[in-house]
Amino acid sequence: MPQTYSNTDLGQKLIAYRRELHEYPELSFEEYETTKKLKRWLTDAGIELLDLPLKTGVLAVIRGNKPGPVIGLRADIDALPVQETTGLPFASKVPGKMHACGHDFHTASILGAALLLNEHKADLEGTVKIIFQPAEENGGGGRQVVDSGVLDDARAVFGMHDMPDLPTGTIGIKGGPLMAAVDRFTVDIEGVGTHAAAPQNGIDPIVVASHIITALQTIVSRNLSPLSSVVISVTRLEAGKTWNVVPPAAQFEGTVRTFEDPVRDRIPLKMEHIIKNIASGLGAKGTLHYRRIEPATVNDEKLAGWSRPIAEASGLKVITPDPSFAGEDFAEYRRKIPGVFFFMGVSGNSGLHHPDLIIDEKAILPSAKFFANLAVSMLKKVGNL
Ligand code: NI
């Protein structure tokens, strides 16, 4: 699309916005200053704000001059409890907090798309709602936005995550499952404590937990199709206080990652079966506490297909990414609205959530332009969904 900002002006402006966000990161549901800044920058650009009934986060709207449907663009705005070690001149000024997941990149890029779209309302056949969502990291922000109903009129919604291992100028687009459903479990084992030298007088919960942890791996290897993609990881195991006492109890927890609902639904039942029966077979009691955190992010096939030529026309190289077993609460939007989540290349030096992560700021402007072009094109197409 044509633009009145010169590339250099807009690119520099977005980098300045991103640095301002990067210096003052805020954690999930505490993004008060980020919210204030975004409202100020949007209002200064003459962009209309709508009421978002949440403590933090911003909802902006660009109404095109021509009638048409409503679509949504979403960026997440929260940071992580990580101590930054990059040594950048604009490194986090807040001890123990850092934009280590690149949500400052998402925010600056989608803000750039808003500025571009606002300059070209005449080209817009419909309305673009722009959501700056709080609390992606802790989960809960996406659900609150969706439950608030502010996107009930949207025919499609689009978002992205920066990908440090993809080069700048590259975008990952894939229909179908992209990011995994995230579940969390805790298992309590009740045994009988005893002197370590007299195990026959107790029931050792550590031995019971060990058998269960080993057996849980057979769910993936023996109970599910080899074609299903599933991860079951035990990540914490706690029992006992010293070397010469068998403790009375043990506890472990971990996570399950899946892409398909029928597979996701089977796993807790299978886990419970293994935990209860192995524990009771060894004379102990095993209890499973299982919590579903967020569903899988599954991209709409048609919208993903339509997005590819738009990305190419925006000068991006399109690749088809492998799905990621990480979670993403963009999935909450997909419960109600067709949509696509993209992976944007940022030539990072390190991984997401790492304290030394530096991303390439040159990726912001192409990303902003892509989302602006995407909005213009999708408004013309979503009627055919
Ligand atoms: Ni993230």
CSV table of C-alpha atoms and ligand atoms in Angstrom, one decimal:
chain,number,residue,atom,x,y,z
A,1,MET,CA,0.0,0.0,0.0
A,2,PRO,CA,1.2,3.6,-0.5
A,3,GLN,CA,2.3,5.4,2.6
A,4,THR,CA,2.8,9.0,3.5
A,5,TYR,CA,5.4,8.2,6.2
A,6,SER,CA,8.8,7.7,4.5
A,7,ASN,CA,10.2,4.3,5.3
A,8,THR,CA,13.0,5.8,7.3
A,9,ASP,CA,10.7,7.9,9.4
A,10,LEU,CA,8.2,5.2,10.2
A,11,GLY,CA,11.0,2.6,10.7
A,12,GLN,CA,12.8,4.9,13.2
A,13,LYS,CA,9.6,5.8,14.9
A,14,LEU,CA,8.7,2.2,15.5
A,15,ILE,CA,12.2,1.4,16.7
A,16,ALA,CA,11.9,4.3,19.2
A,17,TYR,CA,8.6,3.0,20.4
A,18,ARG,CA,10.0,-0.5,20.7
A,19,ARG,CA,13.0,0.7,22.7
A,20,GLU,CA,10.7,2.6,25.1
A,21,LEU,CA,8.7,-0.5,25.7
A,22,HIS,CA,11.9,-2.6,26.1
A,23,GLU,CA,13.3,-0.3,28.7
A,24,TYR,CA,10.2,-0.5,30.9
A,25,PRO,CA,8.8,-4.1,30.7
A,26,GLU,CA,5.8,-5.0,32.8
A,27,LEU,CA,4.5,-8.4,33.8
A,28,SER,CA,1.2,-10.0,33.0
A,29,PHE,CA,-1.8,-8.0,34.1
A,30,GLU,CA,0.5,-5.2,35.4
A,31,GLU,CA,1.0,-3.5,32.1
A,32,TYR,CA,-0.4,-0.1,33.3
A,33,GLU,CA,2.4,2.1,32.0
A,34,THR,CA,2.5,0.2,28.7
A,35,THR,CA,-1.2,0.7,28.4
A,36,LYS,CA,-0.9,4.4,29.0
A,37,LYS,CA,1.9,4.8,26.5
A,38,LEU,CA,0.0,2.9,23.8
A,39,LYS,CA,-3.1,5.0,24.4
A,40,ARG,CA,-1.0,8.1,24.1
A,41,TRP,CA,0.8,7.0,20.9
A,42,LEU,CA,-2.4,5.9,19.2
A,43,THR,CA,-4.3,9.0,20.2
A,44,ASP,CA,-1.5,11.2,19.0
A,45,ALA,CA,-1.8,9.6,15.6
A,46,GLY,CA,-5.5,10.3,15.6
A,47,ILE,CA,-6.6,6.7,16.1
A,48,GLU,CA,-9.8,6.0,17.8
A,49,LEU,CA,-9.8,3.9,21.0
A,50,LEU,CA,-12.6,1.7,22.1
A,51,ASP,CA,-13.5,0.6,25.6
A,52,LEU,CA,-11.7,-2.6,26.7
A,53,PRO,CA,-13.2,-3.8,30.0
A,54,LEU,CA,-9.9,-5.1,31.4
A,55,LYS,CA,-7.4,-3.6,33.9
A,56,THR,CA,-4.7,-3.3,31.2
A,57,GLY,CA,-4.5,-3.6,27.4
A,58,VAL,CA,-5.8,-1.4,24.6
A,59,LEU,CA,-8.4,-1.7,21.9
A,60,ALA,CA,-8.1,0.6,18.9
A,61,VAL,CA,-10.2,0.8,15.8
A,62,ILE,CA,-9.6,1.9,12.2
A,63,ARG,CA,-12.8,2.4,10.4
A,64,GLY,CA,-12.4,2.3,6.6
A,65,ASN,CA,-14.1,4.8,4.4
A,66,LYS,CA,-15.9,1.9,2.6
A,67,PRO,CA,-18.3,-0.5,4.2
A,68,GLY,CA,-17.2,-4.1,4.9
A,69,PRO,CA,-16.5,-6.7,7.6
A,70,VAL,CA,-14.5,-6.4,10.8
A,71,ILE,CA,-11.2,-8.1,11.3
A,72,GLY,CA,-8.8,-8.1,14.3
A,73,LEU,CA,-5.0,-7.7,14.6
A,74,ARG,CA,-3.6,-8.8,18.0
A,75,ALA,CA,-0.3,-8.1,19.7
A,76,ASP,CA,0.6,-9.2,23.2
A,77,ILE,CA,2.2,-6.6,25.5
A,78,ASP,CA,3.6,-8.3,28.6
A,79,ALA,CA,7.1,-9.2,29.7
A,80,LEU,CA,8.8,-11.9,31.7
A,81,PRO,CA,10.4,-12.1,35.2
A,82,VAL,CA,13.9,-12.4,33.7
A,83,GLN,CA,17.0,-10.3,34.5
A,84,GLU,CA,18.3,-8.9,31.2
A,85,THR,CA,22.0,-9.5,30.4
A,86,THR,CA,22.2,-8.0,26.9
A,87,GLY,CA,24.1,-4.9,27.8
A,88,LEU,CA,22.1,-3.0,25.2
A,89,PRO,CA,21.9,0.8,25.7
A,90,PHE,CA,18.1,0.5,25.9
A,91,ALA,CA,18.2,-2.7,28.1
A,92,SER,CA,15.5,-3.1,30.7
A,93,LYS,CA,15.7,-0.5,33.5
A,94,VAL,CA,13.5,-2.6,35.7
A,95,PRO,CA,15.4,-5.1,37.8
A,96,GLY,CA,14.3,-8.7,37.2
A,97,LYS,CA,11.9,-7.9,34.3
A,98,MET,CA,12.6,-8.2,30.6
A,99,HIS,CA,10.9,-8.3,27.2
A,100,ALA,CA,12.6,-11.7,26.7
A,101,CYS,CA,9.8,-13.1,24.5
A,102,GLY,CA,9.8,-10.2,22.1
A,103,HIS,CA,6.3,-8.9,22.9
A,104,ASP,CA,7.8,-5.4,22.5
A,105,PHE,CA,8.5,-6.4,18.9
A,106,HIS,CA,4.9,-7.6,18.4
A,107,THR,CA,3.5,-4.4,20.0
A,108,ALA,CA,5.7,-2.1,17.9
A,109,SER,CA,4.9,-3.9,14.7
A,110,ILE,CA,1.2,-4.0,15.2
A,111,LEU,CA,1.3,-0.4,16.3
A,112,GLY,CA,3.1,0.3,13.0
A,113,ALA,CA,0.3,-1.5,11.1
A,114,ALA,CA,-2.2,0.7,12.9
A,115,LEU,CA,-0.4,3.9,11.9
A,116,LEU,CA,-0.2,2.7,8.2
A,117,LEU,CA,-3.9,1.6,8.1
A,118,ASN,CA,-4.9,4.9,9.7
A,119,GLU,CA,-3.1,6.8,6.9
A,120,HIS,CA,-5.0,4.8,4.3
A,121,LYS,CA,-8.5,4.6,5.5
A,122,ALA,CA,-9.6,5.3,2.0
A,123,ASP,CA,-8.3,1.9,0.9
A,124,LEU,CA,-10.0,0.0,3.7
A,125,GLU,CA,-13.2,-1.9,2.9
A,126,GLY,CA,-14.3,-2.4,6.4
A,127,THR,CA,-13.1,-2.1,10.0
A,128,VAL,CA,-9.8,-3.2,11.7
A,129,LYS,CA,-9.9,-3.7,15.4
A,130,ILE,CA,-6.4,-3.7,16.9
A,131,ILE,CA,-6.0,-5.4,20.2
A,132,PHE,CA,-3.0,-4.9,22.5
A,133,GLN,CA,-3.6,-7.8,24.8
A,134,PRO,CA,-2.3,-8.1,28.3
A,135,ALA,CA,-1.0,-11.3,30.1
A,136,GLU,CA,-0.1,-13.7,27.4
A,137,GLU,CA,2.8,-15.2,29.4
A,138,ASN,CA,0.7,-16.1,32.5
A,139,GLY,CA,-2.2,-17.1,30.3
A,140,GLY,CA,-5.6,-15.5,30.9
A,141,GLY,CA,-5.3,-12.3,28.9
A,142,GLY,CA,-6.4,-13.8,25.7
A,143,ARG,CA,-9.4,-15.5,27.4
A,144,GLN,CA,-10.4,-12.3,29.1
A,145,VAL,CA,-10.3,-10.3,25.8
A,146,VAL,CA,-12.4,-13.0,24.0
A,147,ASP,CA,-14.9,-13.4,26.9
A,148,SER,CA,-15.3,-9.5,27.0
A,149,GLY,CA,-17.0,-9.8,23.6
A,150,VAL,CA,-15.1,-6.9,22.0
A,151,LEU,CA,-14.2,-9.1,19.0
A,152,ASP,CA,-17.5,-10.8,18.6
A,153,ASP,CA,-18.1,-9.0,15.3
A,154,ALA,CA,-14.7,-10.0,13.9
A,155,ARG,CA,-14.7,-12.3,10.9
A,156,ALA,CA,-11.0,-13.2,11.3
A,157,VAL,CA,-8.1,-12.4,13.6
A,158,PHE,CA,-4.4,-12.4,13.0
A,159,GLY,CA,-1.3,-12.4,15.3
A,160,MET,CA,2.3,-13.4,15.4
A,161,HIS,CA,5.3,-14.5,17.4
A,162,ASP,CA,8.9,-13.4,16.7
A,163,MET,CA,11.2,-16.3,15.9
A,164,PRO,CA,14.8,-15.7,16.7
A,165,ASP,CA,16.0,-18.7,14.7
A,166,LEU,CA,14.3,-17.4,11.5
A,167,PRO,CA,16.2,-14.7,9.6
A,168,THR,CA,14.7,-11.2,9.3
A,169,GLY,CA,12.6,-10.9,6.2
A,170,THR,CA,11.3,-14.5,6.6
A,171,ILE,CA,7.8,-15.4,7.7
A,172,GLY,CA,6.5,-18.9,8.8
A,173,ILE,CA,3.0,-19.6,7.5
A,174,LYS,CA,1.2,-22.9,8.1
A,175,GLY,CA,-2.4,-24.0,8.0
A,176,GLY,CA,-3.6,-26.4,10.8
A,177,PRO,CA,-1.9,-27.0,14.1
A,178,LEU,CA,0.9,-24.6,14.9
A,179,MET,CA,1.3,-24.4,18.7
A,180,ALA,CA,0.4,-26.9,21.3
A,181,ALA,CA,-2.3,-27.2,23.9
A,182,VAL,CA,-0.8,-26.8,27.3
A,183,ASP,CA,-1.8,-28.9,30.3
A,184,ARG,CA,-0.3,-29.0,33.8
A,185,PHE,CA,-0.4,-31.9,36.2
A,186,THR,CA,0.6,-32.6,39.8
A,187,VAL,CA,0.8,-36.1,41.3
A,188,ASP,CA,0.7,-36.9,45.0
A,189,ILE,CA,2.0,-40.2,46.3
A,190,GLU,CA,1.2,-41.2,49.8
A,191,GLY,CA,3.3,-43.9,51.3
A,192,VAL,CA,4.4,-44.8,54.8
A,193,GLY,CA,7.6,-43.3,56.2
A,194,THR,CA,10.1,-45.5,58.0
A,195,HIS,CA,13.8,-45.7,59.0
A,196,ALA,CA,15.9,-46.0,55.9
A,197,ALA,CA,17.5,-49.2,57.4
A,198,ALA,CA,14.1,-50.8,57.9
A,199,PRO,CA,12.2,-50.4,54.5
A,200,GLN,CA,10.0,-53.4,55.3
A,201,ASN,CA,8.2,-51.3,57.9
A,202,GLY,CA,7.1,-48.6,55.4
A,203,ILE,CA,6.0,-48.0,51.9
A,204,ASP,CA,8.6,-46.0,50.0
A,205,PRO,CA,6.9,-43.2,48.0
A,206,ILE,CA,10.1,-42.5,46.1
A,207,VAL,CA,10.2,-46.0,44.6
A,208,VAL,CA,6.5,-45.7,43.8
A,209,ALA,CA,7.0,-42.3,42.1
A,210,SER,CA,9.9,-43.6,40.1
A,211,HIS,CA,7.8,-46.5,38.7
A,212,ILE,CA,5.0,-44.2,37.8
A,213,ILE,CA,7.3,-41.6,36.1
A,214,THR,CA,8.8,-44.3,34.0
A,215,ALA,CA,5.4,-45.8,33.1
A,216,LEU,CA,4.0,-42.4,32.1
A,217,GLN,CA,6.4,-42.4,29.2
A,218,THR,CA,4.6,-45.5,27.8
A,219,ILE,CA,1.5,-43.3,27.1
A,220,VAL,CA,3.4,-41.7,24.3
A,221,SER,CA,5.3,-44.8,23.1
A,222,ARG,CA,2.7,-47.5,23.6
A,223,ASN,CA,-0.8,-46.0,23.9
A,224,LEU,CA,-0.9,-43.3,21.2
A,225,SER,CA,-0.4,-43.5,17.5
A,226,PRO,CA,3.2,-42.9,16.5
A,227,LEU,CA,1.7,-40.3,14.2
A,228,SER,CA,0.3,-38.3,17.1
A,229,SER,CA,2.6,-35.5,18.3
A,230,VAL,CA,2.7,-35.5,22.1
A,231,VAL,CA,5.1,-34.5,24.9
A,232,ILE,CA,4.7,-35.7,28.5
A,233,SER,CA,7.4,-34.2,30.7
A,234,VAL,CA,7.9,-34.5,34.4
A,235,THR,CA,9.8,-31.4,35.5
A,236,ARG,CA,9.8,-31.4,39.3
A,237,LEU,CA,10.1,-34.3,41.8
A,238,GLU,CA,10.2,-33.7,45.6
A,239,ALA,CA,10.4,-36.1,48.5
A,240,GLY,CA,12.2,-36.5,51.7
A,241,LYS,CA,14.5,-34.2,53.8
A,242,THR,CA,17.5,-36.4,54.6
A,243,TRP,CA,19.5,-39.5,53.8
A,244,ASN,CA,18.5,-41.9,56.4
A,245,VAL,CA,14.7,-41.6,56.5
A,246,VAL,CA,12.2,-43.0,54.0
A,247,PRO,CA,9.7,-40.1,53.7
A,248,PRO,CA,5.9,-40.6,53.9
A,249,ALA,CA,5.0,-38.8,50.7
A,250,ALA,CA,6.3,-37.7,47.3
A,251,GLN,CA,5.1,-35.2,44.8
A,252,PHE,CA,5.9,-34.5,41.2
A,253,GLU,CA,4.6,-32.3,38.5
A,254,GLY,CA,5.0,-31.6,34.8
A,255,THR,CA,3.3,-30.7,31.5
A,256,VAL,CA,1.5,-32.4,28.7
A,257,ARG,CA,1.6,-30.9,25.2
A,258,THR,CA,-0.7,-32.0,22.3
A,259,PHE,CA,-2.2,-30.7,19.1
A,260,GLU,CA,-5.5,-32.6,18.7
A,261,ASP,CA,-8.4,-32.6,21.1
A,262,PRO,CA,-9.2,-36.3,20.9
A,263,VAL,CA,-5.6,-37.1,21.8
A,264,ARG,CA,-5.6,-34.4,24.5
A,265,ASP,CA,-8.8,-35.8,26.0
A,266,ARG,CA,-7.4,-39.4,26.3
A,267,ILE,CA,-4.2,-38.5,28.2
A,268,PRO,CA,-5.5,-37.6,31.7
A,269,LEU,CA,-7.6,-40.8,31.8
A,270,LYS,CA,-4.6,-42.9,30.9
A,271,MET,CA,-2.4,-41.1,33.4
A,272,GLU,CA,-4.9,-41.6,36.2
A,273,HIS,CA,-5.1,-45.3,35.4
A,274,ILE,CA,-1.3,-45.7,35.5
A,275,ILE,CA,-0.9,-43.6,38.7
A,276,LYS,CA,-3.7,-45.2,40.7
A,277,ASN,CA,-2.9,-48.8,39.7
A,278,ILE,CA,0.9,-48.7,40.1
A,279,ALA,CA,0.6,-46.9,43.4
A,280,SER,CA,-2.0,-49.3,44.8
A,281,GLY,CA,0.0,-52.3,43.4
A,282,LEU,CA,2.9,-51.1,45.5
A,283,GLY,CA,0.7,-50.4,48.5
A,284,ALA,CA,0.6,-46.6,48.2
A,285,LYS,CA,-2.0,-44.1,47.1
A,286,GLY,CA,-1.5,-42.0,44.0
A,287,THR,CA,-3.6,-39.0,43.2
A,288,LEU,CA,-3.6,-37.0,39.9
A,289,HIS,CA,-4.5,-33.3,39.8
A,290,TYR,CA,-4.8,-32.2,36.1
A,291,ARG,CA,-5.4,-28.7,34.8
A,292,ARG,CA,-6.0,-27.6,31.2
A,293,ILE,CA,-4.2,-24.3,30.7
A,294,GLU,CA,-4.9,-23.4,27.1
A,295,PRO,CA,-5.9,-25.1,23.8
A,296,ALA,CA,-3.8,-25.7,20.7
A,297,THR,CA,-3.3,-22.8,18.2
A,298,VAL,CA,-4.7,-24.2,15.0
A,299,ASN,CA,-4.6,-22.0,12.0
A,300,ASP,CA,-7.5,-21.7,9.6
A,301,GLU,CA,-6.3,-23.4,6.4
A,302,LYS,CA,-8.1,-21.0,4.0
A,303,LEU,CA,-6.9,-17.9,5.7
A,304,ALA,CA,-3.3,-19.3,5.9
A,305,GLY,CA,-3.4,-20.0,2.2
A,306,TRP,CA,-4.6,-16.5,1.4
A,307,SER,CA,-1.9,-15.0,3.6
A,308,ARG,CA,1.0,-16.5,1.7
A,309,PRO,CA,0.8,-14.3,-1.5
A,310,ILE,CA,0.1,-11.3,0.7
A,311,ALA,CA,3.4,-12.0,2.6
A,312,GLU,CA,5.3,-12.5,-0.7
A,313,ALA,CA,3.9,-9.3,-2.1
A,314,SER,CA,5.0,-7.5,1.1
A,315,GLY,CA,8.6,-8.6,0.3
A,316,LEU,CA,8.8,-11.5,2.8
A,317,LYS,CA,10.2,-14.9,2.2
A,318,VAL,CA,7.5,-17.5,3.1
A,319,ILE,CA,8.5,-20.8,4.7
A,320,THR,CA,6.3,-23.5,6.2
A,321,PRO,CA,7.4,-23.9,9.8
A,322,ASP,CA,7.3,-27.0,12.0
A,323,PRO,CA,4.7,-26.8,14.7
A,324,SER,CA,6.0,-25.7,18.1
A,325,PHE,CA,5.2,-27.5,21.4
A,326,ALA,CA,5.2,-24.2,23.2
A,327,GLY,CA,1.8,-22.7,24.2
A,328,GLU,CA,0.3,-19.5,23.0
A,329,ASP,CA,-3.0,-17.9,24.1
A,330,PHE,CA,-3.8,-16.7,20.6
A,331,ALA,CA,-5.6,-20.1,20.8
A,332,GLU,CA,-8.3,-18.5,22.9
A,333,TYR,CA,-9.3,-16.3,19.9
A,334,ARG,CA,-9.5,-19.3,17.7
A,335,ARG,CA,-12.3,-20.7,20.0
A,336,LYS,CA,-14.6,-18.1,18.5
A,337,ILE,CA,-13.0,-16.6,15.4
A,338,PRO,CA,-11.2,-18.0,12.3
A,339,GLY,CA,-7.6,-16.8,12.3
A,340,VAL,CA,-3.9,-17.3,11.6
A,341,PHE,CA,-0.9,-17.0,13.8
A,342,PHE,CA,2.4,-16.3,12.0
A,343,PHE,CA,6.1,-16.8,13.0
A,344,MET,CA,8.1,-13.7,12.1
A,345,GLY,CA,11.9,-14.0,11.6
A,346,VAL,CA,14.0,-11.6,13.7
A,347,SER,CA,17.5,-13.0,13.4
A,348,GLY,CA,17.9,-13.5,17.1
A,349,ASN,CA,21.2,-14.3,18.8
A,350,SER,CA,19.6,-16.6,21.4
A,351,GLY,CA,16.3,-18.3,22.2
A,352,LEU,CA,13.0,-16.9,23.4
A,353,HIS,CA,12.9,-16.3,27.2
A,354,HIS,CA,16.7,-16.1,27.3
A,355,PRO,CA,18.2,-13.2,29.3
A,356,ASP,CA,20.7,-12.3,26.5
A,357,LEU,CA,18.1,-12.3,23.6
A,358,ILE,CA,18.7,-9.6,21.1
A,359,ILE,CA,16.4,-9.4,18.1
A,360,ASP,CA,17.0,-7.5,14.8
A,361,GLU,CA,15.0,-4.3,14.9
A,362,LYS,CA,15.1,-4.1,11.2
A,363,ALA,CA,12.3,-6.7,11.2
A,364,ILE,CA,9.8,-4.3,12.8
A,365,LEU,CA,9.0,-2.2,9.7
A,366,PRO,CA,8.5,-5.1,7.2
A,367,SER,CA,6.4,-6.8,9.9
A,368,ALA,CA,4.2,-3.6,10.3
A,369,LYS,CA,3.8,-3.4,6.5
A,370,PHE,CA,2.8,-7.0,6.2
A,371,PHE,CA,0.1,-6.7,8.8
A,372,ALA,CA,-1.2,-3.5,7.2
A,373,ASN,CA,-1.3,-5.2,3.8
A,374,LEU,CA,-2.8,-8.3,5.3
A,375,ALA,CA,-5.7,-6.2,6.9
A,376,VAL,CA,-6.4,-4.4,3.6
A,377,SER,CA,-6.5,-7.7,1.6
A,378,MET,CA,-8.3,-9.8,4.1
A,379,LEU,CA,-11.2,-7.3,4.5
A,380,LYS,CA,-11.8,-7.9,0.8
A,381,LYS,CA,-11.7,-11.7,1.2
A,382,VAL,CA,-13.2,-12.8,4.5
A,383,GLY,CA,-16.7,-12.5,3.1
A,384,ASN,CA,-15.8,-15.6,1.2
A,385,LEU,CA,-14.8,-17.7,4.2
B,1,NI,NI,5.7,-14.9,23.7
